[in-house]
XYZ file of C-alpha atoms in Angstrom:
713
model
C 35.788 9.381 66.801
C 36.882 12.891 65.264
C 33.834 14.867 63.779
C 33.555 17.627 61.428
C 31.392 20.428 62.472
C 30.269 23.675 60.579
C 28.492 26.892 61.561
C 27.631 28.262 58.372
C 25.675 31.280 60.099
C 25.481 33.486 63.089
C 22.110 34.921 62.537
C 20.912 33.845 65.853
C 23.324 36.397 67.659
C 23.840 35.553 71.422
C 21.719 33.258 73.232
C 20.828 33.445 76.872
C 22.905 31.109 79.012
C 19.408 29.473 79.709
C 19.774 27.995 76.336
C 23.136 27.053 75.927
C 21.955 23.269 75.997
C 18.894 23.717 73.860
C 20.466 22.351 70.646
C 16.855 21.017 69.472
C 16.119 24.868 68.855
C 16.273 26.229 65.242
C 18.406 28.828 66.360
C 20.793 27.264 68.386
C 22.608 26.217 64.861
C 22.914 29.955 63.941
C 23.456 31.266 67.713
C 26.744 32.593 69.685
C 27.598 32.067 73.073
C 29.202 35.336 73.141
C 28.876 38.477 70.341
C 30.587 41.305 71.870
C 31.620 44.263 69.652
C 30.700 41.787 66.494
C 27.354 42.512 64.868
C 25.910 40.104 62.692
C 24.939 40.291 58.913
C 21.623 39.495 58.034
C 23.117 37.062 55.413
C 24.871 35.137 58.077
C 28.503 36.203 58.985
C 29.635 38.653 61.862
C 31.830 41.682 61.866
C 33.771 43.514 64.295
C 31.835 47.301 64.708
C 33.134 50.177 63.120
C 35.005 52.561 65.664
C 32.957 56.039 67.108
C 34.419 58.820 65.856
C 34.655 62.128 67.871
C 32.371 64.959 66.395
C 32.080 67.438 69.522
C 31.479 67.555 73.286
C 27.765 68.665 74.569
C 27.430 72.035 75.791
C 27.299 71.202 79.260
C 28.774 67.841 79.693
C 27.387 68.049 83.504
C 23.822 67.185 81.973
C 22.607 64.689 79.857
C 21.137 65.647 76.369
C 19.214 63.752 73.893
C 19.655 63.490 70.024
C 16.882 63.558 67.730
C 16.900 63.101 63.865
C 15.666 65.652 61.583
C 15.286 64.407 57.905
C 14.045 67.291 55.309
C 15.259 65.530 52.284
C 17.793 63.091 50.924
C 20.430 66.137 51.111
C 19.478 67.989 54.249
C 19.598 65.846 57.221
C 20.351 66.772 60.748
C 21.102 65.393 64.156
C 19.363 67.716 66.820
C 21.410 67.965 70.165
C 18.528 68.920 72.631
C 19.971 69.724 76.123
C 18.825 71.771 79.240
C 17.126 74.293 77.764
C 18.457 74.330 74.513
C 18.750 72.937 70.988
C 21.951 72.567 68.776
C 22.471 71.085 65.014
C 24.810 68.413 63.781
C 24.847 68.052 60.013
C 27.277 65.375 58.245
C 29.363 64.378 60.930
C 29.954 68.435 62.102
C 28.384 70.902 64.261
C 26.488 73.470 62.468
C 28.306 77.188 62.758
C 27.555 80.360 61.335
C 29.404 80.699 57.959
C 30.911 84.137 59.327
C 30.796 86.628 62.320
C 27.121 88.169 61.970
C 26.759 92.008 61.025
C 26.796 94.358 64.227
C 23.467 94.811 66.086
C 21.731 98.390 64.954
C 19.331 100.095 67.014
C 17.301 101.479 64.103
C 16.946 97.875 62.494
C 13.781 95.693 63.252
C 15.048 92.028 63.419
C 13.102 88.980 62.769
C 12.905 85.874 64.767
C 16.162 83.663 63.746
C 18.410 86.696 62.805
C 21.734 86.861 64.018
C 23.912 89.850 65.094
C 27.188 90.282 66.956
C 27.338 93.025 70.111
C 29.971 93.512 72.226
C 32.343 90.688 70.592
C 29.301 88.035 71.637
C 26.966 86.769 68.811
C 23.287 86.717 69.330
C 19.801 84.768 68.181
C 16.894 87.124 67.713
C 14.073 85.083 69.815
C 11.273 87.196 68.177
C 9.695 88.916 65.280
C 9.770 92.795 65.146
C 12.720 92.785 67.189
C 13.607 96.765 67.578
C 15.504 98.696 69.616
C 16.597 95.751 72.286
C 20.005 96.056 72.655
C 21.379 92.370 73.050
C 23.379 91.858 76.132
C 20.165 93.939 78.608
C 17.318 91.891 76.362
C 17.135 88.430 77.374
C 13.727 87.986 76.302
C 14.492 89.210 72.884
C 17.832 87.943 72.483
C 19.703 84.318 73.160
C 23.756 84.464 72.823
C 25.703 81.941 71.158
C 28.845 80.038 72.001
C 30.892 81.358 69.362
C 29.625 80.411 65.667
C 27.453 77.600 67.291
C 24.264 77.569 66.050
C 21.719 77.258 68.739
C 18.254 78.104 69.858
C 16.504 78.106 73.138
C 13.632 75.490 74.204
C 11.781 75.590 77.612
C 12.821 71.661 78.232
C 14.803 70.898 81.049
C 17.235 68.138 81.398
C 15.055 65.884 83.512
C 12.078 66.568 80.676
C 14.263 65.517 77.660
C 13.849 61.741 77.101
C 9.764 62.417 77.679
C 9.443 64.714 74.569
C 7.294 62.912 71.688
C 7.346 63.976 68.082
C 6.530 63.715 64.678
C 7.862 65.222 61.515
C 6.474 66.640 58.258
C 8.450 68.148 55.670
C 10.730 70.995 57.542
C 8.538 70.616 60.640
C 8.721 68.674 63.524
C 5.908 68.597 66.110
C 6.850 68.059 69.797
C 4.651 67.031 72.508
C 5.551 67.001 76.250
C 2.933 67.450 79.153
C 4.779 70.122 80.797
C 4.585 72.366 77.762
C 2.456 73.949 74.879
C 2.806 71.553 72.022
C 5.245 73.438 69.997
C 6.692 73.277 66.445
C 10.692 73.338 65.223
C 11.007 74.229 61.725
C 13.881 74.780 59.421
C 14.548 77.518 56.969
C 18.309 76.601 56.080
C 21.147 75.118 57.768
C 21.673 77.945 60.246
C 17.848 79.028 60.746
C 15.745 77.505 63.031
C 12.475 78.437 65.133
C 10.872 76.679 68.080
C 7.521 78.078 67.908
C 4.183 77.324 70.210
C 1.348 76.092 68.014
C -1.461 78.764 67.855
C -4.792 76.710 67.459
C -7.084 77.585 65.117
C -8.593 78.466 61.267
C -5.480 79.171 58.581
C -7.804 81.994 57.404
C -9.157 85.296 59.150
C -12.816 85.755 59.743
C -14.385 88.453 57.868
C -15.090 91.674 59.372
C -17.338 94.379 59.217
C -20.415 92.430 58.144
C -23.324 94.432 57.283
C -26.989 93.386 56.793
C -29.508 95.891 54.870
C -33.134 94.844 54.235
C -34.755 96.223 51.258
C -38.299 96.540 49.954
C -40.105 94.693 53.510
C -43.720 95.592 53.763
C -43.241 94.478 57.537
C -40.508 93.632 59.761
C -41.839 91.314 62.267
C -39.082 89.109 62.449
C -35.278 89.014 62.543
C -32.912 86.905 60.436
C -29.277 86.832 62.070
C -26.417 86.087 59.210
C -22.909 84.957 59.265
C -20.047 84.862 56.961
C -16.762 82.517 56.795
C -13.957 83.256 54.500
C -12.646 80.031 52.498
C -9.253 79.977 51.177
C -8.320 77.947 47.494
C -7.594 74.949 49.466
C -11.127 74.815 50.656
C -10.241 75.586 55.020
C -12.796 77.570 56.579
C -12.346 80.533 58.701
C -14.447 80.911 61.838
C -17.391 82.931 61.215
C -17.779 86.542 61.283
C -19.745 88.568 63.861
C -23.239 88.047 63.636
C -25.409 90.920 61.815
C -28.930 91.266 61.991
C -32.017 92.343 59.777
C -35.662 92.714 60.702
C -37.764 91.133 57.777
C -41.081 90.249 56.923
C -42.275 87.239 58.093
C -44.328 86.700 54.964
C -41.477 87.470 52.810
C -42.885 88.608 49.223
C -40.817 88.399 45.788
C -38.909 91.584 45.594
C -38.150 91.722 48.960
C -34.281 90.825 50.074
C -31.460 91.553 52.265
C -28.047 92.932 50.837
C -25.153 91.693 52.764
C -21.293 93.440 52.617
C -18.314 92.913 54.416
C -14.572 93.503 54.392
C -12.381 91.388 51.932
C -10.125 88.946 53.638
C -6.687 88.667 52.640
C -5.947 85.089 51.275
C -9.934 83.947 50.765
C -10.851 82.597 47.735
C -14.266 82.706 48.140
C -16.901 83.158 51.174
C -19.554 80.853 52.926
C -22.861 82.655 54.029
C -25.428 81.176 56.908
C -28.340 82.391 58.158
C -30.073 81.724 61.281
C -34.018 82.140 61.487
C -34.703 79.997 64.688
C -31.363 79.714 66.536
C -28.876 77.717 64.629
C -27.249 78.619 61.509
C -27.323 77.157 57.956
C -25.992 77.668 54.914
C -27.404 79.380 52.383
C -24.619 80.158 49.656
C -21.351 80.862 48.543
C -19.913 84.022 46.444
C -16.637 84.917 45.402
C -17.158 88.825 45.933
C -17.484 90.597 49.296
C -21.262 90.764 48.729
C -24.300 88.620 48.732
C -28.123 88.918 48.284
C -30.610 86.537 50.329
C -33.828 86.237 48.706
C -35.321 83.967 51.223
C -33.040 81.175 50.947
C -33.975 78.439 53.187
C -30.932 77.645 55.529
C -29.299 73.985 55.573
C -28.985 73.322 59.400
C -27.166 70.280 58.231
C -24.244 72.508 57.174
C -23.542 74.978 60.158
C -20.386 77.432 60.311
C -17.039 76.025 62.439
C -17.115 76.273 66.282
C -13.801 77.562 67.793
C -12.128 74.883 69.844
C -8.653 74.980 71.650
C -8.805 72.156 74.292
C -4.621 72.812 74.726
C -4.774 76.008 76.250
C -3.942 75.765 79.699
C -1.533 73.792 81.941
C -2.481 70.433 82.880
C -4.178 70.169 79.081
C -1.143 70.058 77.405
C -0.645 66.484 75.073
C 2.006 64.377 75.574
C 1.666 62.392 72.404
C 1.541 63.503 68.655
C 1.279 61.550 65.159
C 0.040 61.890 61.803
C -2.559 59.715 60.345
C -4.804 60.132 57.106
C -4.196 63.932 56.757
C -4.452 64.793 60.197
C -2.905 65.503 63.169
C -3.652 63.473 66.444
C -2.981 64.964 69.732
C -3.310 62.849 72.976
C -2.718 62.240 76.598
C -2.945 65.280 78.546
C -2.271 65.385 82.507
C -6.175 65.743 83.098
C -7.069 63.199 80.301
C -4.494 60.829 79.888
C -7.130 58.292 77.678
C -8.038 61.296 75.103
C -7.157 61.654 71.381
C -8.332 64.453 69.798
C -7.716 64.551 65.604
C -7.180 67.982 63.835
C -9.452 68.752 60.877
C -8.428 67.351 57.704
C -5.369 68.888 56.087
C -5.659 71.614 58.823
C -3.179 70.415 61.649
C -3.639 73.076 63.839
C -7.153 73.405 63.730
C -9.481 71.967 66.004
C -12.658 73.270 65.116
C -15.979 71.668 64.882
C -19.509 72.397 63.911
C -23.144 71.419 65.005
C -24.402 68.972 63.414
C -20.635 67.598 62.954
C -19.258 67.637 59.608
C -16.771 64.494 58.202
C -13.961 67.091 57.937
C -14.170 68.373 61.467
C -11.899 67.562 64.492
C -12.367 64.318 66.135
C -12.699 63.670 69.878
C -11.886 60.157 71.311
C -11.751 58.037 74.535
C -10.350 54.368 74.332
C -12.888 52.810 76.550
C -11.366 50.012 78.635
C -11.666 48.241 82.206
C -8.799 50.551 83.224
C -7.604 54.295 82.492
C -4.584 54.000 80.391
C -2.279 56.535 79.349
C -1.978 57.289 75.422
C 1.728 56.865 74.853
C 2.264 56.398 71.153
C 0.325 56.854 68.054
C 1.936 55.149 64.868
C 0.039 55.271 61.489
C 0.127 52.222 59.752
C -2.832 51.146 57.371
C -4.649 51.736 60.513
C -3.767 54.121 63.582
C -2.277 51.986 66.123
C -2.628 53.169 69.873
C -0.037 52.283 72.230
C -1.136 52.808 75.933
C 0.488 52.261 79.301
C -1.525 48.669 79.429
C -2.910 48.149 75.920
C -2.341 48.425 72.349
C -5.619 49.606 70.054
C -6.115 50.157 66.487
C -8.414 52.839 65.258
C -9.510 52.320 61.683
C -12.074 53.843 59.293
C -12.306 50.445 57.152
C -12.555 51.498 53.476
C -14.029 54.915 54.357
C -12.464 58.082 55.136
C -11.269 58.655 58.633
C -14.114 60.721 60.280
C -16.297 61.091 63.424
C -19.084 58.862 62.386
C -16.995 55.751 60.822
C -13.848 55.316 63.328
C -13.997 52.148 65.593
C -11.739 51.284 68.217
C -10.199 47.562 69.036
C -7.729 46.092 71.261
C -5.074 44.241 69.747
C -3.156 43.242 73.101
C -2.840 43.484 76.713
C 0.464 44.085 77.412
C 0.995 47.712 76.795
C 4.106 49.811 75.836
C 6.799 51.430 77.523
C 7.333 55.409 76.858
C 10.300 54.910 74.917
C 9.427 55.650 70.991
C 8.536 52.968 69.042
C 10.300 52.028 65.702
C 8.689 51.862 62.572
C 10.862 48.898 60.293
C 9.046 48.583 57.073
C 5.431 47.244 57.395
C 6.094 46.561 61.547
C 6.398 48.318 64.712
C 8.937 47.468 67.191
C 8.287 48.501 70.997
C 8.986 47.944 74.590
C 7.022 46.625 77.384
C 6.299 48.636 80.191
C 7.947 46.941 83.117
C 10.159 44.420 81.376
C 11.758 46.117 78.755
C 11.124 43.113 76.351
C 11.151 43.648 72.564
C 8.236 42.859 70.657
C 7.242 43.594 67.127
C 3.727 44.230 65.882
C 2.406 44.051 62.609
C -0.776 42.887 60.650
C -1.684 39.839 60.288
C -4.216 38.677 57.588
C -5.552 35.453 59.682
C -7.199 37.563 62.422
C -7.585 40.756 60.559
C -5.398 42.590 63.316
C -2.217 42.897 64.608
C 0.165 40.500 66.217
C 3.774 39.880 66.678
C 6.816 38.062 68.426
C 9.132 38.558 71.490
C 12.271 39.266 70.220
C 14.105 39.246 73.310
C 13.100 35.596 74.382
C 16.128 34.004 73.091
C 18.355 36.751 74.637
C 16.542 37.564 77.917
C 19.810 37.730 79.981
C 20.354 40.904 77.939
C 17.280 42.451 79.729
C 16.616 40.985 82.718
C 17.209 43.591 85.443
C 17.721 46.642 82.427
C 15.738 49.050 81.341
C 16.156 50.334 77.861
C 16.958 54.484 77.661
C 16.551 54.894 73.683
C 17.146 53.189 70.289
C 16.904 53.822 66.409
C 16.780 51.738 63.568
C 19.534 51.491 60.996
C 18.231 50.271 57.253
C 21.494 50.601 55.493
C 23.638 48.653 55.472
C 22.796 45.715 58.001
C 19.194 46.556 59.133
C 20.361 46.854 62.761
C 18.347 48.316 65.129
C 20.689 49.904 68.205
C 19.482 49.934 71.464
C 21.087 51.960 74.499
C 20.595 49.782 77.806
C 20.337 51.320 81.445
C 23.689 50.170 82.204
C 25.599 52.259 79.283
C 25.866 49.028 76.988
C 24.847 49.320 73.409
C 22.741 46.280 72.277
C 22.337 45.562 68.963
C 19.307 43.605 67.002
C 19.875 42.852 63.353
C 16.461 42.369 62.058
C 15.019 41.210 58.870
C 11.248 40.098 59.650
C 10.535 38.861 56.013
C 13.462 36.293 56.305
C 12.768 35.408 59.950
C 16.028 36.953 61.164
C 16.520 38.301 64.789
C 20.055 38.341 66.403
C 21.158 40.184 69.232
C 24.726 41.279 70.084
C 26.250 43.636 72.595
C 28.773 46.649 72.656
C 30.703 48.243 74.966
C 33.468 51.215 75.022
C 35.530 52.685 77.565
C 32.559 54.645 79.180
C 28.576 54.898 78.940
C 26.384 55.028 76.064
C 23.693 57.288 76.904
C 21.312 58.062 73.583
C 21.211 56.591 70.370
C 20.093 58.221 67.055
C 20.298 57.482 63.258
C 19.523 59.380 59.988
C 20.384 58.696 56.242
C 23.669 60.465 55.062
C 24.347 59.154 51.468
C 23.919 56.152 51.137
C 24.032 54.803 54.457
C 22.273 55.153 57.651
C 24.319 56.994 60.192
C 24.600 56.034 63.967
C 25.232 58.964 66.435
C 25.855 58.359 70.187
C 25.949 60.585 73.096
C 29.081 58.984 75.191
C 29.587 59.670 78.871
C 33.402 58.983 79.285
C 36.025 59.979 82.305
C 38.709 62.055 81.084
C 41.529 63.354 82.943
C 39.407 62.746 85.993
C 36.706 64.622 84.626
C 33.244 63.218 83.577
C 32.672 64.574 80.159
C 29.816 63.794 77.383
C 30.671 63.364 73.716
C 28.401 63.256 70.496
C 30.130 60.313 68.466
C 29.215 58.950 65.249
C 29.891 55.349 63.862
C 31.976 55.346 61.065
C 31.393 53.798 58.140
C 32.861 50.490 57.838
C 35.617 50.233 55.446
C 36.987 47.165 55.108
C 38.760 46.752 51.503
C 42.123 48.998 52.242
C 43.397 48.476 55.661
C 45.011 52.304 55.884
C 41.006 53.483 55.933
C 39.834 50.976 58.656
C 38.586 52.969 61.492
C 38.079 50.542 64.599
C 38.725 53.165 67.619
C 36.186 54.875 69.836
C 36.219 58.728 70.147
C 38.580 58.582 67.313
C 39.845 61.413 65.060
C 41.771 60.804 61.941
C 44.918 62.557 59.856
C 45.250 62.396 56.239
C 48.110 64.586 54.957
C 51.759 64.722 54.662
C 54.059 62.449 56.851
C 54.167 63.564 60.292
C 55.306 61.488 63.705
C 53.295 64.442 65.831
C 49.365 64.611 65.699
C 47.563 67.547 67.439
C 44.008 67.843 68.506
C 43.197 65.355 70.840
C 42.501 67.275 73.848
C 38.933 65.598 73.995
C 41.059 62.196 75.218
C 44.159 64.306 77.251
C 45.724 61.686 79.736
C 44.020 58.880 78.305
C 45.902 55.637 76.830
C 45.168 55.263 72.947
C 45.922 53.050 70.118
C 46.415 53.965 66.268
C 46.572 52.611 63.224
C 49.096 54.706 60.980
C 49.636 53.627 57.396
C 48.006 50.523 58.149
C 50.147 49.514 61.083
C 48.970 49.173 64.631
C 50.953 51.159 66.945
C 50.067 50.926 70.816
C 51.385 52.438 74.066
C 50.147 55.972 73.400
C 49.371 58.468 75.811
C 47.890 61.792 74.694
C 49.826 64.475 76.296
C 48.866 68.292 75.882
C 46.452 67.249 73.206
C 48.968 65.251 71.134
C 50.722 61.802 70.631
C 53.954 61.303 69.049
C 54.388 58.168 66.596
C 57.394 56.056 66.622
C 57.662 56.509 63.087
C 56.163 59.332 60.375
C 52.850 58.415 58.995
C 50.680 60.131 56.275
C 47.157 58.408 57.268
C 46.644 57.932 61.166
C 43.409 56.705 63.355
C 43.688 57.618 66.647
C 40.977 56.528 69.561
C 40.311 54.456 72.501
C 40.931 50.715 72.300
C 38.087 47.902 72.181
C 38.224 44.377 72.041
C 35.513 42.183 69.882
C 34.996 38.546 71.001
C 32.908 36.053 69.397
C 32.216 32.722 71.015
C 30.536 29.804 69.812
C 28.262 27.386 71.501
C 28.702 23.711 72.460
C 28.666 21.896 68.911
C 25.246 20.174 68.463
C 26.533 16.625 67.852
C 23.600 14.164 68.516
C 24.277 12.404 71.832
C 27.022 14.483 72.743
C 25.585 17.770 74.569
C 26.775 18.000 78.340
C 29.867 15.979 77.541
C 33.556 16.839 77.270
C 34.599 17.583 73.445
C 37.989 18.966 72.334
C 38.611 20.994 69.353
C 42.245 20.789 67.782
C 41.587 22.307 64.330
C 39.738 25.652 63.438
C 39.200 26.754 59.453
C 37.714 29.999 59.562
C 36.288 31.573 56.247
C 37.227 35.669 56.259
C 36.354 38.478 54.351
C 38.625 41.621 53.985
C 40.061 40.184 57.773
C 43.275 40.917 59.667
C 44.352 40.131 63.016
C 42.239 37.495 64.228
C 42.866 35.680 67.441
C 41.164 32.228 68.205
C 41.586 29.270 70.917
C 39.279 26.856 73.032
C 38.966 29.953 75.339
C 39.959 33.510 76.080
C 42.863 32.321 77.908
C 44.554 30.322 75.499
C 44.222 32.022 72.186
C 46.412 32.148 69.042
C 46.841 34.511 66.408
C 46.088 34.063 62.620
C 49.349 34.182 60.649
C 48.662 35.813 57.269
C 51.670 37.884 55.993
C 52.790 36.377 52.578
C 54.025 38.497 49.847
C 53.493 41.902 51.172
C 56.907 44.421 50.615
C 59.183 44.289 53.827
C 57.490 48.127 55.306
C 54.501 47.771 53.971
C 51.282 46.759 56.004
C 50.017 43.218 55.867
C 46.871 43.146 53.467
C 43.550 42.027 54.203
C 42.569 38.631 53.678
C 39.473 36.786 52.237
C 39.446 33.217 51.943
C 39.707 30.245 54.531
C 42.715 30.094 56.824
C 43.525 27.183 59.083
C 44.317 28.020 62.701
C 46.161 25.405 65.065
C 44.799 25.569 68.127
C 46.108 23.813 71.299
C 43.441 20.737 72.093
C 41.890 21.055 75.563
C 39.576 18.444 77.119
C 38.688 21.355 79.709
C 35.549 22.296 78.010
C 32.924 21.083 75.743
C 34.257 22.194 72.144
C 33.545 25.691 72.153
C 35.497 28.012 70.590
C 36.724 31.878 71.252
C 37.684 34.556 68.690
C 38.884 37.800 69.483
C 39.885 41.009 67.749
C 42.088 42.796 69.910
C 43.693 45.365 66.803
C 41.973 48.420 65.123
C 41.532 46.239 62.095
C 38.409 44.651 60.586
C 37.373 41.172 60.669
C 34.498 39.568 58.929
C 33.704 35.674 59.778
C-alpha cells in the first residue's frame, strides 16, 4: 500500500552506517545517509556550502602554515598567517600591504621597532628599537627584508612548531606560548604595525634608588635597623624593593630620636611604601607621597612584607606551553621540566610573578595538579571556574564566591578522559574539545545537579567520520548558522551544526579539489568569516592557498558564488578574464551573468567565455550530495521499497537533481516566465520531481547539486 513519508528536518546531519537501521533513535527522523558539501541549518533545512574565494598563496607553498584569528574590536579584525619563522596579515579578505614604498634609509636616523624603510630596491622592517647606523642589507639582526609591500614580521617558530603554539588575547595583544621558546607577546599598533616581543617578567614600576637612612638624636647606637622602599603606581602596583639601607639606633629608643629616610623619585610612582627590618624579616611601617620618610620607632607589620623577585621562566626547559586569563590573572602552565605546574600572575599585573613572605592575596600563585599520574597541562579555559585540560584528566579550579588567591583556590577533577593538543573552542557557556587518542569531540558545560562540569559525546552518531583519523584544527562560526568547522587529518573539512540549548548537533562533510590543512574564523561585519589553508596541485606543482568561504548570497542568482579557489569579475561586459594564474591549466567552471559555463581551461592565467558577461565568478567545481535514510515506516526497515514521487520544499534554489541513487538522477525543471536570454531565476516553494521507480533499494532518495548555484532544501 502506498504511503506518504515526510522528513521535515535534517538537523541530525550525516549518521554513521552503523545507525542506518536504528529507526528507534530520535535523530534518525532528522538524519541523513550522506551530507557532502551541504550543511545543516539549526532551523532544520540544508544548503550547499558557498565556495572558497582565493585570497593569496602562502609565502612558501612547500611548507605548512597556520592561521590565527586576531580581533581588536568590531572593525579591526585580522587573520594572521604564521609560517616557518614569519607572520603575515590578512584583513577583510585581502593581504595587508604598506600603503606606499617607505622612505629611504638614512644612516643618521634612529629607527624604532616596526619602522619601515627602503634600501637598494628592497623594503625592510626594523626588528629593534634605537636602530641607528645599521645598513639594512648587511644588518640581519636589526633589519628584516620584505617581499614587495607585503606586511611581514619575523618569528622564532619553525614549521614543525606552528600547531603547538598556544595563545590567548587581551585587547590588541596576543600572548603566545611554546615550550621551545620564551613566552612572547604579539602587539598591534595599526594595520601595518606589528611587533613580537619576548616578555620580561617583573614589576611594572622601577624600584627606588639612592636610599639613605640617617639617624639623629640617638643616645646610643647599639642596634642596627634596615630599611627598604618600594614605589607604587596610581593603580596600586608595587615595585621590587630598593637596595637596603641601614642605620645604627638606640636599643632604648627615646622620644625625639628618629631615622630620616630619603631616596630618588621614580618615574610613574604615585606613592612609596616603607619597610623596616629589626630581626631579619621586613615589615611595613608606612606610606608617603614624597621621597622622604621619618621613622620614629614605628613597629613593623611583618604580615605585610615587600615583594620578592621571581622569574621561573628564565631558562630553556622552563618555558610555558600553555597560557590563559582568569579573574584578572594570566596563568602560565606546562613547562618541559614541570608539565603539571601552573603559575598565576599577580592580580592585573600579567607579567609580574613576584611574591611576598608571608604571602599576600594579590601575590602570584604556584600550584600543581596532584593525581595518580603526572599529566601535561594542555589548555586553560576561563569560565565561572578555571577549566584545566590535561593529557589525562579535566579539572576545575575554583575559588567559590571569594577572590582568586593562594589561600582559597581548590582543584577538583571533572573527567578522566583528558584532552588532545588541539585548542578547545568556547561556544557560549560551553567548551568543545577532542579526546587525546580517538579525536572524538565532546562538549563540557556546568551542571547544577552535580555542581560540576559534564557533557556529551558529539561524535557518537557520526563515528565513521572519526575512526582512523585525527583532527588537525577547528574554529567556530557563530553567525549565521552556528557551525564548528573541523579540518581532519586526511584533508576533509567536517562541519558540526551545534546549538546546545536546543539539543541540536549534526555533522556534515566538505571536500574540494585539494586538501584542507587549517581553518580559522574571524568576525567581519555581520558574519563570521571562515578562512582556510588549502593544499592544491596546480599545473603539476603543489601550492598552498589561503582562501575565504564566500558569504552565501542566494537571493540574486548573478551574485551566487559556488566555486572553490574562485575569483569574481564585476564590470563592463567581457569575454576574456585574466588574473587566474593561481589556477593555471586547471579545468574550471563559471557563473556568467547567472548562467553556468563549463568546459573552461585556464591558459596563461586567462579563460575565454563563449559570450560576453559583466558579472562572472570563476573557480574549481565541486558537487554537493544529500541522501536520505530508509523511510522509518513501522515494520518495513530492511525491506525493499520503491519511491516514485518526490516533493521538495526549496528556498532560493536552482539546478537540483534527484533520484533513487546517484546513477539515476533527474534534473529539476524550473524555468517558467523568464525572458529569452535571461538566466533562470531562483525558486522558492514546493516542487514535484518525477523519479524513476526502482525496487533495487529501500526507499532512500539521492539529491545532488552539480552546478555553481544555490540550493536550500
